[in-house]
Tab-separated table of C-alpha atoms in Angstrom:
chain	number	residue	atom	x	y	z
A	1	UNK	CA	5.523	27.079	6.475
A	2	UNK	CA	6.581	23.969	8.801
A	3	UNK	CA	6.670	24.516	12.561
A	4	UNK	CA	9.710	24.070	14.417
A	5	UNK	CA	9.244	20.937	17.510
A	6	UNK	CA	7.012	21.516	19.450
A	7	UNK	CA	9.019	22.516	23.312
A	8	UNK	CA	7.724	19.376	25.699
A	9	UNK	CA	5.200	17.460	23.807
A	10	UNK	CA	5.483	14.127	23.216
A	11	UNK	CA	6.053	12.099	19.863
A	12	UNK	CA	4.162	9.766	17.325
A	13	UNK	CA	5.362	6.508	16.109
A	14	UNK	CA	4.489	5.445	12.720
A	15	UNK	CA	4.945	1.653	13.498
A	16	UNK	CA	5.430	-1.271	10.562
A	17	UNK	CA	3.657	-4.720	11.762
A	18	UNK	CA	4.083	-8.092	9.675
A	19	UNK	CA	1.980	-8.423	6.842
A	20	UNK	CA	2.122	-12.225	7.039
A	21	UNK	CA	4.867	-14.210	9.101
A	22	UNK	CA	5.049	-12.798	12.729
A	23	UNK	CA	8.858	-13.263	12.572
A	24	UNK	CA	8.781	-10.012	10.609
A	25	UNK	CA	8.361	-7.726	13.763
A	26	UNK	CA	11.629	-5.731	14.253
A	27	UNK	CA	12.974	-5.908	17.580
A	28	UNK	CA	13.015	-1.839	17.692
A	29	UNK	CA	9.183	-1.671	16.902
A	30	UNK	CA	8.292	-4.273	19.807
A	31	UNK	CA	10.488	-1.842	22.019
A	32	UNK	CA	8.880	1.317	20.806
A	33	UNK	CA	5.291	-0.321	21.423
A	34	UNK	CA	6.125	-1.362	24.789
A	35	UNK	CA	7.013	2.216	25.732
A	36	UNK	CA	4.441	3.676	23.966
A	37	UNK	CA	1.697	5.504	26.095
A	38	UNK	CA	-1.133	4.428	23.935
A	39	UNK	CA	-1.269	2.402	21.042
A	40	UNK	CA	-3.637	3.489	17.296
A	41	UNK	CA	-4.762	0.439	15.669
A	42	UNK	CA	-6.904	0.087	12.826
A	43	UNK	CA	-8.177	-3.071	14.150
A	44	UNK	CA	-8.114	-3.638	18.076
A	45	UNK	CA	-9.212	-7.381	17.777
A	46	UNK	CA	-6.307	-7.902	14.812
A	47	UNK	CA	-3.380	-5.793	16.654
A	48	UNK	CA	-4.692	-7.533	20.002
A	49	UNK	CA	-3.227	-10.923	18.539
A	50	UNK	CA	0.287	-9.463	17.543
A	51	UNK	CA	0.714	-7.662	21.083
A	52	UNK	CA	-0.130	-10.352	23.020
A	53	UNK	CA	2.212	-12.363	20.924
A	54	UNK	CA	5.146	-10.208	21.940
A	55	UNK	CA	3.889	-9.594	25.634
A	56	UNK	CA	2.929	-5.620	24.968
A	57	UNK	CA	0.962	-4.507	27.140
A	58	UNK	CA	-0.282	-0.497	26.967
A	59	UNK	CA	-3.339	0.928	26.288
A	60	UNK	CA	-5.132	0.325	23.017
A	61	UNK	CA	-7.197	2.526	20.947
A	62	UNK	CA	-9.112	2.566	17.498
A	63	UNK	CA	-7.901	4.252	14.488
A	64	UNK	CA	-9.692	3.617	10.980
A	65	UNK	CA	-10.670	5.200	7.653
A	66	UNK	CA	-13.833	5.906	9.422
A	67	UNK	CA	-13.058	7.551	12.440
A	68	UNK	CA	-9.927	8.815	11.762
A	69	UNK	CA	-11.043	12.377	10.754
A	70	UNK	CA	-12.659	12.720	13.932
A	71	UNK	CA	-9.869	11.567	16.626
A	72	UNK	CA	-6.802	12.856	14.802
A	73	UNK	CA	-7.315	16.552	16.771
A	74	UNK	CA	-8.114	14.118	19.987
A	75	UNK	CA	-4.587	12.214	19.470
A	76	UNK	CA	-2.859	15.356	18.326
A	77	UNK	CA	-3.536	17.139	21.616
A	78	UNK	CA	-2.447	14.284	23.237
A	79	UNK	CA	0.747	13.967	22.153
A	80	UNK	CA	0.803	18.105	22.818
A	81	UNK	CA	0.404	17.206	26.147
A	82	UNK	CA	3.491	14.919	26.632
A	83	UNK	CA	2.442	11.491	25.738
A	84	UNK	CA	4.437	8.953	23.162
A	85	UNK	CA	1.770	7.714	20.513
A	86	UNK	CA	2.181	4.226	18.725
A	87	UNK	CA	0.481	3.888	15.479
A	88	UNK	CA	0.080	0.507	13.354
A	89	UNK	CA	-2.329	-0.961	10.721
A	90	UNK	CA	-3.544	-4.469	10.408
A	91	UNK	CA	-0.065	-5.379	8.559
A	92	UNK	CA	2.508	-3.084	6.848
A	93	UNK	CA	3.108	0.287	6.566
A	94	UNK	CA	0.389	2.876	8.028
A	95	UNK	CA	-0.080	5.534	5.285
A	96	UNK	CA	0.174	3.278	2.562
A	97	UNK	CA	-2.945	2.261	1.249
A	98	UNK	CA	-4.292	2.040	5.461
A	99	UNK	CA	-4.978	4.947	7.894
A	100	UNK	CA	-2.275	7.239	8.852
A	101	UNK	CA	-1.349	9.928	6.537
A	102	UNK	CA	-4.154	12.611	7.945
A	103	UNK	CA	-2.339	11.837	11.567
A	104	UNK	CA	1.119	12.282	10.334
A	105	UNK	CA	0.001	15.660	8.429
A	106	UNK	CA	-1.240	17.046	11.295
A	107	UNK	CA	1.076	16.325	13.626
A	108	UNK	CA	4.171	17.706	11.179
A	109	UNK	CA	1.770	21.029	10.446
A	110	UNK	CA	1.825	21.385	14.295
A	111	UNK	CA	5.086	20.619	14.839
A	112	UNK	CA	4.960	17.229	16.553
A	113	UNK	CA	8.544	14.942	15.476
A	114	UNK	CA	6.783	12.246	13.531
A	115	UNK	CA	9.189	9.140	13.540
A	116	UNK	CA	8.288	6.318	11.089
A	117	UNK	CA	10.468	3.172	11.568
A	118	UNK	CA	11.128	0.661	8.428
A	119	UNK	CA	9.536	-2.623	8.324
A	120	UNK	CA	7.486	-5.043	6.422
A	121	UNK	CA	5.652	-4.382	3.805
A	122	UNK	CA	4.035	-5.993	0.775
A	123	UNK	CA	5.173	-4.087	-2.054
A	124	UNK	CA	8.868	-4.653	-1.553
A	125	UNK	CA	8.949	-8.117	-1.916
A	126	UNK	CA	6.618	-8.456	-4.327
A	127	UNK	CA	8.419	-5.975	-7.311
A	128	UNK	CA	11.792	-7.756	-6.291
A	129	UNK	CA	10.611	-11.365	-6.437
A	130	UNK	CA	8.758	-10.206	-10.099
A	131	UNK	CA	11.618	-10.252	-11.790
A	132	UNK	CA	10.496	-6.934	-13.282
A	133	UNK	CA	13.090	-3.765	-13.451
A	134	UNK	CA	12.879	-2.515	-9.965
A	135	UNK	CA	15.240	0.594	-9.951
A	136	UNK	CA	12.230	2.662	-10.595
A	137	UNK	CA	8.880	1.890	-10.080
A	138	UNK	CA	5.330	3.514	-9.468
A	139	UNK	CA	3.195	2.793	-6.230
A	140	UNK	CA	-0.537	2.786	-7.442
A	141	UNK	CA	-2.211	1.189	-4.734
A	142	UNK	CA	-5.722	0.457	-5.063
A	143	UNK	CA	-7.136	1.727	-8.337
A	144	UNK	CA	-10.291	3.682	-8.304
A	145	UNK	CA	-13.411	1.552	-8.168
A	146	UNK	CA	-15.873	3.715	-10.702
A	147	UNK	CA	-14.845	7.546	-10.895
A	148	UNK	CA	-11.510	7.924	-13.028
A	149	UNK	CA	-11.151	4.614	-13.177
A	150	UNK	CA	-10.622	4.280	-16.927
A	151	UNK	CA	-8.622	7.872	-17.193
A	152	UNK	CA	-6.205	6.695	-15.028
A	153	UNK	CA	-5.725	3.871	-17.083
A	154	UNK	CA	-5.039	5.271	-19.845
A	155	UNK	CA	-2.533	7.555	-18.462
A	156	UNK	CA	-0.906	4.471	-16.919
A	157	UNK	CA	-0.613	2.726	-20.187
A	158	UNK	CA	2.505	5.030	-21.345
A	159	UNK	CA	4.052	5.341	-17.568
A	160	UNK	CA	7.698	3.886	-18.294
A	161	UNK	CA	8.307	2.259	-14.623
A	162	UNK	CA	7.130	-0.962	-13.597
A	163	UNK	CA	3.998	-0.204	-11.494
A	164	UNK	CA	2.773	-1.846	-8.346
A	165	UNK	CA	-1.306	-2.433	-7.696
A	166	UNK	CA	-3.078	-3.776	-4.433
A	167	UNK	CA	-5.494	-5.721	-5.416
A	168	UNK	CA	-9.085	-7.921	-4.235
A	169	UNK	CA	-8.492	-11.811	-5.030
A	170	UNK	CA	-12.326	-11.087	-5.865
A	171	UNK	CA	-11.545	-8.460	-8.253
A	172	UNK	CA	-7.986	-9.455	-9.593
A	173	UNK	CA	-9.301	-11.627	-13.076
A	174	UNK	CA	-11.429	-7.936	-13.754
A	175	UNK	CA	-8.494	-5.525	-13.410
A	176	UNK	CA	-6.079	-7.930	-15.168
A	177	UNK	CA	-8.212	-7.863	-17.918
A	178	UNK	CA	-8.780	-4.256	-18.348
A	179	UNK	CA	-5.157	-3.810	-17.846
A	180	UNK	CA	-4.841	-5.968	-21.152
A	181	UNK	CA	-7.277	-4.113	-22.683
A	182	UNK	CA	-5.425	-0.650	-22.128
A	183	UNK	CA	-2.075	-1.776	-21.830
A	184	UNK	CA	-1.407	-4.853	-24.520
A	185	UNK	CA	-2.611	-8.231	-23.813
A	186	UNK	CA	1.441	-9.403	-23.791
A	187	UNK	CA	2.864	-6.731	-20.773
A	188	UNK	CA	4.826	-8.978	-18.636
A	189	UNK	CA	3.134	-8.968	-15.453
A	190	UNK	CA	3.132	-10.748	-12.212
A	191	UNK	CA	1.108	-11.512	-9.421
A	192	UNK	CA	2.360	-12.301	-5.725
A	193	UNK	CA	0.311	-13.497	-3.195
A	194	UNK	CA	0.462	-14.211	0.550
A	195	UNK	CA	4.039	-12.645	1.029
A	196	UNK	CA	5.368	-13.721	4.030
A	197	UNK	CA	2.458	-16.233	5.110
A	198	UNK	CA	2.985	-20.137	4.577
A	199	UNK	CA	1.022	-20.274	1.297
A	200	UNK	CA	3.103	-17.580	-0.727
A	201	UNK	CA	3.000	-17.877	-4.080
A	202	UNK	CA	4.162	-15.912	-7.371
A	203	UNK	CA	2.461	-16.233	-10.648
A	204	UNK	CA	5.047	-14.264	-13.904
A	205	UNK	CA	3.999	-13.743	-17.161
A	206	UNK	CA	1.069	-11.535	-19.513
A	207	UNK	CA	-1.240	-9.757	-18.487
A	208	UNK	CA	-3.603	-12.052	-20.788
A	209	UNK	CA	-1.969	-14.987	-19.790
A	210	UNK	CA	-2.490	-14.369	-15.850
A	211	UNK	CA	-6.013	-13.400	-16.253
A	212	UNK	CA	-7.044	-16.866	-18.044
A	213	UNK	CA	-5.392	-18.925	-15.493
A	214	UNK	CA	-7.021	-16.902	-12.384
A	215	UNK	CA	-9.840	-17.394	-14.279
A	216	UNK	CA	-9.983	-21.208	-13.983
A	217	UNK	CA	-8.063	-20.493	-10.735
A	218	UNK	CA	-9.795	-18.630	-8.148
A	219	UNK	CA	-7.044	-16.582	-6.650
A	220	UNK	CA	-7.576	-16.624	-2.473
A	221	UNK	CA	-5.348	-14.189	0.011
A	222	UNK	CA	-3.729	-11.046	-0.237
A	223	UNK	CA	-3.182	-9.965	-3.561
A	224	UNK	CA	-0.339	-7.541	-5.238
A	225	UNK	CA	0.200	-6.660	-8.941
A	226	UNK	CA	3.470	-5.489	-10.641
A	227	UNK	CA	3.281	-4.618	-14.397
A	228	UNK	CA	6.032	-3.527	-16.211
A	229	UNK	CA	6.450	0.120	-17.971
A	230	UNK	CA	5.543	0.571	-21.574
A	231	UNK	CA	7.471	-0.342	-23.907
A	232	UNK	CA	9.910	1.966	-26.290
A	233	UNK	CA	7.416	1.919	-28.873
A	234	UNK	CA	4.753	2.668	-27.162
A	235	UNK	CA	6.597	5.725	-25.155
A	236	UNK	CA	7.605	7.117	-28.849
A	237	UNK	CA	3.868	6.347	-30.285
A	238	UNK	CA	3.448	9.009	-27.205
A	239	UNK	CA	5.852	11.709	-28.533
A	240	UNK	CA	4.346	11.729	-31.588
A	241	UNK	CA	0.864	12.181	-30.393
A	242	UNK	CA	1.914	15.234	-27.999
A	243	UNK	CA	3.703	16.645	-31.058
A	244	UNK	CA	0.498	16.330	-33.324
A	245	UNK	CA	2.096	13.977	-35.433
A	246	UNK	CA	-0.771	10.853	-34.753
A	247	UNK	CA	-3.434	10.288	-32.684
A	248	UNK	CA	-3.436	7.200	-30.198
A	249	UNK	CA	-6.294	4.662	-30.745
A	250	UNK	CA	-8.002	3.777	-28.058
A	251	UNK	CA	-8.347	0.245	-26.669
């Protein structure tokens, strides 16, 4: 069961940065980091640049994938004790697909008000500029590397909602082609990269058709992938399989 606030303590700050174009900042997350008594960043040298941009000035302190599991109870009793914790990532959204979500747990489990303010991110703009139906969609992140890599897939390959991938520029012409391979070689897809920075780009069409030109064009920068949702057919080819009526052939 949740805790009620905690009587006293202070709060944490789940703090969007720019993902690209400095401009981005919001003028109530450059207040909130000002007051802040320390400051989580997943990169100090990164975050360094962006504070000293805005003239912010409090004490900064590492949070990452690979500490995080250690200073969490460290940051948690801090905050128990009365201070104001900032966290941020190296652009976006912490929590999604950075560090943040075992902090934010454990602060709501003990009770702590977690406040996350709205900001940049890179998925947003990317499914809107697509072009792709964006009343629904599916966040996937990063896919798995190895491990359930394939299964997920193929579970993907029916989802209905146009679905949004992070993505490696080094491993982009790879994942567009297995997504042909699972999904149909002519899913309308596109690919966005750099939002926000000065060499933003957005590349619409197949999923065949995108892989052969990253192919002869090595794709550079920050990478995101929307797909759109199966098609009709495809979602009643599903029906029938779960009914026993066909089996689906694999890819």
């Amino acid at each position: 069961m949740e805790k009620s606030q905690t009587e006293g303590c202070g709060k944490l700050y789940i703090v969007p940065t720019p993902v690209g174009n400095l401009e981005d900042m919001t003028l109530r997350a450059i207040r909130v980091l000002r007051e802040a008594d320390i400051i989580l960043a997943e990169d100090t040298r990164t975050s360094s640049i962006l504070l000293k941009h805005y003239d912010i000035h409090r004490p900064l302190r590492s949070h990452h994938k690979f500490n995080e599991h250690q200073t969490v109870q460290l940051v948690k009793e801090r905050i128990l004790g009365g201070l104001n914790v900032a966290l941020i990532s190296d652009a976006g959204t912490p929590g999604i697909s950075d560090p943040g979500f075992l902090l934010a747990r454990s602060c709501a489990e003990e009770g702590i008000e977690v406040q996350t303010l709205p900001g940049a991110t890179a998925c947003i703009p990317a499914i809107v500029s697509s072009g792709l139906p964006c009343d629904r969609f599916a966040f996937e992140g990063f896919l798995p590397q190895k491990k359930g890599r394939q299964t997920l897939l193929q579970a993907l390959a029916t989802e209905p909602r146009t679905m949004v991938f992070y993505e490696s520029p080094y491993r982009l012409v790879k994942t567009l082609e297995q997504l042909s391979d699972f999904f149909g070689p002519d899913r309308p897809c596109s690919v966005a990269r750099e939002i926000s920075k000065l060499h933003e780009q957005h590349h619409r069409g197949t999923l065949q058709g995108l892989a052969t030109w990253f192919r002869e064009h090595e794709p550079k920068g920050e990478i995101v992938l929307v797909v759109a949702g199966a098609p009709a057919v495809k979602l009643e080819k599903k029906k029938r399989y779960e009914r026993g009526e066909e089996q689906i052939q694999e890819p």
